[in-house]
JSON list of C-alpha atoms in Angstrom, two decimals:
[
{"chain": "K", "resi": 27, "resn": "MET", "atom": "CA", "xyz": [-5.89, 7.44, -27.71]},
{"chain": "K", "resi": 28, "resn": "GLU", "atom": "CA", "xyz": [-9.02, 8.34, -26.08]},
{"chain": "K", "resi": 29, "resn": "ASN", "atom": "CA", "xyz": [-7.47, 7.24, -22.36]},
{"chain": "K", "resi": 30, "resn": "ILE", "atom": "CA", "xyz": [-4.24, 9.82, -23.50]},
{"chain": "K", "resi": 31, "resn": "ASP", "atom": "CA", "xyz": [-6.90, 13.28, -24.34]},
{"chain": "K", "resi": 32, "resn": "LYS", "atom": "CA", "xyz": [-9.44, 12.53, -21.27]},
{"chain": "K", "resi": 33, "resn": "LEU", "atom": "CA", "xyz": [-5.89, 12.18, -18.97]},
{"chain": "K", "resi": 34, "resn": "MET", "atom": "CA", "xyz": [-4.52, 15.61, -20.20]},
{"chain": "K", "resi": 35, "resn": "SER", "atom": "CA", "xyz": [-8.15, 17.25, -19.91]},
{"chain": "K", "resi": 36, "resn": "ASP", "atom": "CA", "xyz": [-8.01, 16.27, -16.20]},
{"chain": "K", "resi": 37, "resn": "TYR", "atom": "CA", "xyz": [-4.79, 17.91, -16.08]},
{"chain": "K", "resi": 38, "resn": "PRO", "atom": "CA", "xyz": [-5.06, 20.75, -18.32]},
{"chain": "K", "resi": 39, "resn": "GLN", "atom": "CA", "xyz": [-2.54, 23.08, -15.80]},
{"chain": "K", "resi": 40, "resn": "PHE", "atom": "CA", "xyz": [0.47, 21.74, -17.76]},
{"chain": "K", "resi": 41, "resn": "SER", "atom": "CA", "xyz": [1.14, 22.04, -21.84]},
{"chain": "K", "resi": 42, "resn": "TYR", "atom": "CA", "xyz": [1.86, 18.24, -23.61]},
{"chain": "K", "resi": 43, "resn": "LYS", "atom": "CA", "xyz": [4.18, 17.83, -26.62]},
{"chain": "K", "resi": 44, "resn": "TYR", "atom": "CA", "xyz": [5.48, 14.72, -27.87]},
{"chain": "K", "resi": 45, "resn": "GLU", "atom": "CA", "xyz": [8.73, 13.95, -29.33]},
{"chain": "K", "resi": 46, "resn": "SER", "atom": "CA", "xyz": [11.27, 12.03, -30.76]},
{"chain": "K", "resi": 47, "resn": "MET", "atom": "CA", "xyz": [13.19, 11.16, -28.00]},
{"chain": "K", "resi": 48, "resn": "PRO", "atom": "CA", "xyz": [16.78, 9.34, -27.48]},
{"chain": "K", "resi": 49, "resn": "LYS", "atom": "CA", "xyz": [16.81, 5.40, -26.87]},
{"chain": "K", "resi": 50, "resn": "GLY", "atom": "CA", "xyz": [16.16, 5.39, -22.38]},
{"chain": "K", "resi": 51, "resn": "ILE", "atom": "CA", "xyz": [14.09, 8.21, -22.35]},
{"chain": "K", "resi": 52, "resn": "ASP", "atom": "CA", "xyz": [10.31, 8.09, -22.19]},
{"chain": "K", "resi": 53, "resn": "GLY", "atom": "CA", "xyz": [8.93, 11.39, -20.72]},
{"chain": "K", "resi": 54, "resn": "ILE", "atom": "CA", "xyz": [9.90, 14.52, -18.75]},
{"chain": "K", "resi": 55, "resn": "ASN", "atom": "CA", "xyz": [8.58, 16.71, -17.15]},
{"chain": "K", "resi": 56, "resn": "ILE", "atom": "CA", "xyz": [10.08, 20.86, -17.10]},
{"chain": "K", "resi": 57, "resn": "GLY", "atom": "CA", "xyz": [8.03, 23.23, -15.32]},
{"chain": "K", "resi": 58, "resn": "ASN", "atom": "CA", "xyz": [4.02, 22.96, -16.98]},
{"chain": "K", "resi": 59, "resn": "GLU", "atom": "CA", "xyz": [5.76, 21.17, -19.71]},
{"chain": "K", "resi": 60, "resn": "ILE", "atom": "CA", "xyz": [5.26, 17.73, -20.05]},
{"chain": "K", "resi": 61, "resn": "ILE", "atom": "CA", "xyz": [7.35, 15.74, -23.22]},
{"chain": "K", "resi": 62, "resn": "ILE", "atom": "CA", "xyz": [6.54, 12.29, -23.97]},
{"chain": "K", "resi": 63, "resn": "ASN", "atom": "CA", "xyz": [8.43, 10.25, -26.64]},
{"chain": "K", "resi": 64, "resn": "SER", "atom": "CA", "xyz": [6.64, 10.20, -29.91]},
{"chain": "K", "resi": 65, "resn": "LYS", "atom": "CA", "xyz": [7.99, 6.19, -30.73]},
{"chain": "K", "resi": 66, "resn": "ILE", "atom": "CA", "xyz": [6.93, 4.16, -27.47]},
{"chain": "K", "resi": 67, "resn": "SER", "atom": "CA", "xyz": [3.22, 2.62, -28.10]},
{"chain": "K", "resi": 68, "resn": "LYS", "atom": "CA", "xyz": [0.05, 4.35, -26.72]},
{"chain": "K", "resi": 69, "resn": "GLU", "atom": "CA", "xyz": [0.22, 2.06, -24.06]},
{"chain": "K", "resi": 70, "resn": "GLU", "atom": "CA", "xyz": [4.26, 3.15, -22.37]},
{"chain": "K", "resi": 71, "resn": "GLN", "atom": "CA", "xyz": [2.70, 6.90, -23.36]},
{"chain": "K", "resi": 72, "resn": "LEU", "atom": "CA", "xyz": [-0.41, 6.51, -21.08]},
{"chain": "K", "resi": 73, "resn": "GLN", "atom": "CA", "xyz": [1.80, 5.25, -18.26]},
{"chain": "K", "resi": 74, "resn": "TRP", "atom": "CA", "xyz": [4.93, 7.45, -18.87]},
{"chain": "K", "resi": 75, "resn": "LEU", "atom": "CA", "xyz": [1.75, 10.54, -19.23]},
{"chain": "K", "resi": 76, "resn": "TYR", "atom": "CA", "xyz": [0.73, 9.23, -15.48]},
{"chain": "K", "resi": 77, "resn": "GLU", "atom": "CA", "xyz": [4.59, 9.53, -14.11]},
{"chain": "K", "resi": 78, "resn": "GLU", "atom": "CA", "xyz": [5.14, 12.65, -15.42]},
{"chain": "K", "resi": 79, "resn": "ILE", "atom": "CA", "xyz": [1.76, 14.58, -14.16]},
{"chain": "K", "resi": 80, "resn": "GLY", "atom": "CA", "xyz": [3.11, 12.69, -11.19]},
{"chain": "K", "resi": 81, "resn": "HIS", "atom": "CA", "xyz": [6.14, 14.44, -11.50]},
{"chain": "K", "resi": 82, "resn": "ALA", "atom": "CA", "xyz": [4.66, 17.92, -11.57]},
{"chain": "K", "resi": 83, "resn": "MET", "atom": "CA", "xyz": [2.44, 17.47, -9.11]},
{"chain": "K", "resi": 84, "resn": "THR", "atom": "CA", "xyz": [4.67, 16.59, -7.01]},
{"chain": "K", "resi": 85, "resn": "SER", "atom": "CA", "xyz": [8.56, 16.89, -7.51]},
{"chain": "K", "resi": 86, "resn": "GLU", "atom": "CA", "xyz": [10.93, 19.68, -6.87]},
{"chain": "K", "resi": 87, "resn": "GLY", "atom": "CA", "xyz": [13.56, 21.17, -8.36]},
{"chain": "K", "resi": 88, "resn": "ASP", "atom": "CA", "xyz": [15.82, 19.27, -11.51]},
{"chain": "K", "resi": 89, "resn": "ILE", "atom": "CA", "xyz": [16.01, 16.11, -9.44]},
{"chain": "K", "resi": 90, "resn": "THR", "atom": "CA", "xyz": [17.91, 14.23, -13.15]},
{"chain": "K", "resi": 91, "resn": "ASP", "atom": "CA", "xyz": [20.84, 13.49, -10.05]},
{"chain": "K", "resi": 92, "resn": "TYR", "atom": "CA", "xyz": [19.76, 10.05, -8.71]},
{"chain": "K", "resi": 93, "resn": "GLY", "atom": "CA", "xyz": [22.96, 9.86, -6.83]},
{"chain": "K", "resi": 94, "resn": "ASP", "atom": "CA", "xyz": [21.30, 12.21, -4.86]},
{"chain": "K", "resi": 95, "resn": "ARG", "atom": "CA", "xyz": [18.73, 10.55, -2.18]},
{"chain": "K", "resi": 96, "resn": "ASN", "atom": "CA", "xyz": [15.56, 13.51, -1.71]},
{"chain": "K", "resi": 97, "resn": "ASN", "atom": "CA", "xyz": [16.06, 12.84, -5.48]},
{"chain": "K", "resi": 98, "resn": "MET", "atom": "CA", "xyz": [15.93, 10.03, -5.83]},
{"chain": "K", "resi": 99, "resn": "ARG", "atom": "CA", "xyz": [12.73, 10.04, -2.80]},
{"chain": "K", "resi": 100, "resn": "GLN", "atom": "CA", "xyz": [11.14, 12.22, -5.68]},
{"chain": "K", "resi": 101, "resn": "GLU", "atom": "CA", "xyz": [11.50, 9.68, -8.22]},
{"chain": "K", "resi": 102, "resn": "HIS", "atom": "CA", "xyz": [9.70, 7.40, -5.83]},
{"chain": "K", "resi": 103, "resn": "GLU", "atom": "CA", "xyz": [7.12, 9.41, -5.37]},
{"chain": "K", "resi": 104, "resn": "ALA", "atom": "CA", "xyz": [6.36, 10.57, -8.38]},
{"chain": "K", "resi": 105, "resn": "ARG", "atom": "CA", "xyz": [6.54, 6.74, -10.28]},
{"chain": "K", "resi": 106, "resn": "ILE", "atom": "CA", "xyz": [4.04, 6.04, -7.10]},
{"chain": "K", "resi": 107, "resn": "TRP", "atom": "CA", "xyz": [1.02, 8.38, -7.39]},
{"chain": "K", "resi": 108, "resn": "GLY", "atom": "CA", "xyz": [1.47, 7.40, -11.97]},
{"chain": "K", "resi": 109, "resn": "MET", "atom": "CA", "xyz": [0.54, 4.43, -11.04]},
{"chain": "K", "resi": 110, "resn": "LYS", "atom": "CA", "xyz": [-1.48, 4.77, -7.56]},
{"chain": "K", "resi": 111, "resn": "HIS", "atom": "CA", "xyz": [-4.00, 7.19, -10.39]},
{"chain": "K", "resi": 112, "resn": "HIS", "atom": "CA", "xyz": [-3.60, 5.48, -12.92]},
{"chain": "K", "resi": 113, "resn": "ILE", "atom": "CA", "xyz": [-4.66, 1.44, -12.03]},
{"chain": "K", "resi": 114, "resn": "SER", "atom": "CA", "xyz": [-6.10, 1.93, -8.20]},
{"chain": "K", "resi": 115, "resn": "PHE", "atom": "CA", "xyz": [-6.20, -0.96, -6.28]},
{"chain": "K", "resi": 116, "resn": "ASP", "atom": "CA", "xyz": [-9.27, -2.08, -6.23]},
{"chain": "K", "resi": 117, "resn": "ARG", "atom": "CA", "xyz": [-9.13, -2.22, -10.24]},
{"chain": "K", "resi": 118, "resn": "LEU", "atom": "CA", "xyz": [-6.83, -3.65, -9.80]},
{"chain": "K", "resi": 119, "resn": "ALA", "atom": "CA", "xyz": [-8.05, -6.11, -6.70]},
{"chain": "K", "resi": 120, "resn": "ASP", "atom": "CA", "xyz": [-10.77, -7.01, -8.93]},
{"chain": "K", "resi": 121, "resn": "ILE", "atom": "CA", "xyz": [-10.00, -9.03, -11.61]},
{"chain": "K", "resi": 122, "resn": "PRO", "atom": "CA", "xyz": [-11.42, -11.86, -11.42]},
{"chain": "K", "resi": 123, "resn": "ALA", "atom": "CA", "xyz": [-8.43, -14.76, -11.53]},
{"chain": "K", "resi": 124, "resn": "ASP", "atom": "CA", "xyz": [-10.22, -17.30, -13.71]},
{"chain": "K", "resi": 125, "resn": "GLU", "atom": "CA", "xyz": [-11.43, -15.17, -15.97]},
{"chain": "K", "resi": 126, "resn": "TYR", "atom": "CA", "xyz": [-7.70, -14.90, -17.78]},
{"chain": "K", "resi": 127, "resn": "GLU", "atom": "CA", "xyz": [-5.39, -17.54, -18.94]},
{"chain": "K", "resi": 128, "resn": "ASN", "atom": "CA", "xyz": [-2.55, -15.59, -18.35]},
{"chain": "K", "resi": 129, "resn": "ASP", "atom": "CA", "xyz": [-1.04, -11.58, -16.82]},
{"chain": "K", "resi": 130, "resn": "TYR", "atom": "CA", "xyz": [-0.82, -10.81, -20.58]},
{"chain": "K", "resi": 131, "resn": "GLU", "atom": "CA", "xyz": [-4.21, -10.89, -20.95]},
{"chain": "K", "resi": 132, "resn": "ALA", "atom": "CA", "xyz": [-4.95, -8.48, -18.01]},
{"chain": "K", "resi": 133, "resn": "ALA", "atom": "CA", "xyz": [-2.63, -6.26, -18.55]},
{"chain": "K", "resi": 134, "resn": "ARG", "atom": "CA", "xyz": [-3.85, -5.50, -22.12]},
{"chain": "K", "resi": 135, "resn": "ASP", "atom": "CA", "xyz": [-8.00, -5.63, -21.10]},
{"chain": "K", "resi": 136, "resn": "LEU", "atom": "CA", "xyz": [-6.06, -2.74, -18.62]},
{"chain": "K", "resi": 137, "resn": "GLY", "atom": "CA", "xyz": [-3.93, -0.90, -21.69]},
{"chain": "K", "resi": 138, "resn": "VAL", "atom": "CA", "xyz": [-1.03, -1.55, -19.26]},
{"chain": "K", "resi": 139, "resn": "GLN", "atom": "CA", "xyz": [1.91, -3.65, -20.41]},
{"chain": "K", "resi": 140, "resn": "VAL", "atom": "CA", "xyz": [2.65, -6.94, -18.53]},
{"chain": "K", "resi": 141, "resn": "ASP", "atom": "CA", "xyz": [5.54, -5.61, -16.82]},
{"chain": "K", "resi": 142, "resn": "TYR", "atom": "CA", "xyz": [4.04, -2.48, -15.09]},
{"chain": "K", "resi": 143, "resn": "LEU", "atom": "CA", "xyz": [0.88, -5.08, -14.22]},
{"chain": "K", "resi": 144, "resn": "HIS", "atom": "CA", "xyz": [3.51, -6.79, -12.16]},
{"chain": "K", "resi": 145, "resn": "THR", "atom": "CA", "xyz": [5.38, -3.33, -11.15]},
{"chain": "K", "resi": 146, "resn": "VAL", "atom": "CA", "xyz": [2.24, -1.65, -9.94]},
{"chain": "K", "resi": 147, "resn": "GLY", "atom": "CA", "xyz": [-0.15, -5.59, -8.11]},
{"chain": "K", "resi": 148, "resn": "PHE", "atom": "CA", "xyz": [3.85, -5.62, -6.36]},
{"chain": "K", "resi": 149, "resn": "MET", "atom": "CA", "xyz": [3.44, -1.50, -5.07]},
{"chain": "K", "resi": 150, "resn": "TYR", "atom": "CA", "xyz": [0.41, -3.03, -3.62]},
{"chain": "K", "resi": 151, "resn": "GLY", "atom": "CA", "xyz": [1.65, -5.66, -1.80]},
{"chain": "K", "resi": 152, "resn": "PHE", "atom": "CA", "xyz": [0.64, -8.38, -4.25]},
{"chain": "K", "resi": 153, "resn": "ARG", "atom": "CA", "xyz": [3.12, -10.95, -3.66]},
{"chain": "K", "resi": 154, "resn": "TYR", "atom": "CA", "xyz": [3.23, -13.16, -6.88]},
{"chain": "K", "resi": 155, "resn": "LYS", "atom": "CA", "xyz": [3.85, -12.07, -10.59]},
{"chain": "K", "resi": 156, "resn": "THR", "atom": "CA", "xyz": [0.48, -13.79, -12.36]},
{"chain": "K", "resi": 157, "resn": "ILE", "atom": "CA", "xyz": [-2.85, -13.28, -11.20]},
{"chain": "K", "resi": 158, "resn": "ASP", "atom": "CA", "xyz": [-3.55, -17.02, -11.44]}
]
């Protein structure tokens, strides 16, 4: 929980809430309010908190219509912002491959889910699914 508290304290201009949300919705940003799904794990909450702060920092207007090309661009930019601020390239590149038997251990130590670790890796240009 301390990572979540630290992140929120780094962006005090936003108000934060945790609420039960419908399946498939894990976070939302409305103006200066960020709402995170209270039903998901702490790791997922942190991941979504980064992305929703990314939306607050980079998006303009209502971008919920994903059929609109500009909205998709803004969604992508916010996701990239969140991933880059959550796990830097250097932090990911510095993972010693011989220290872990599998990606699940690396993800655990980074405090993320393995799918998220892979997504961040692909975003940075790593073209493999394991750190081996």
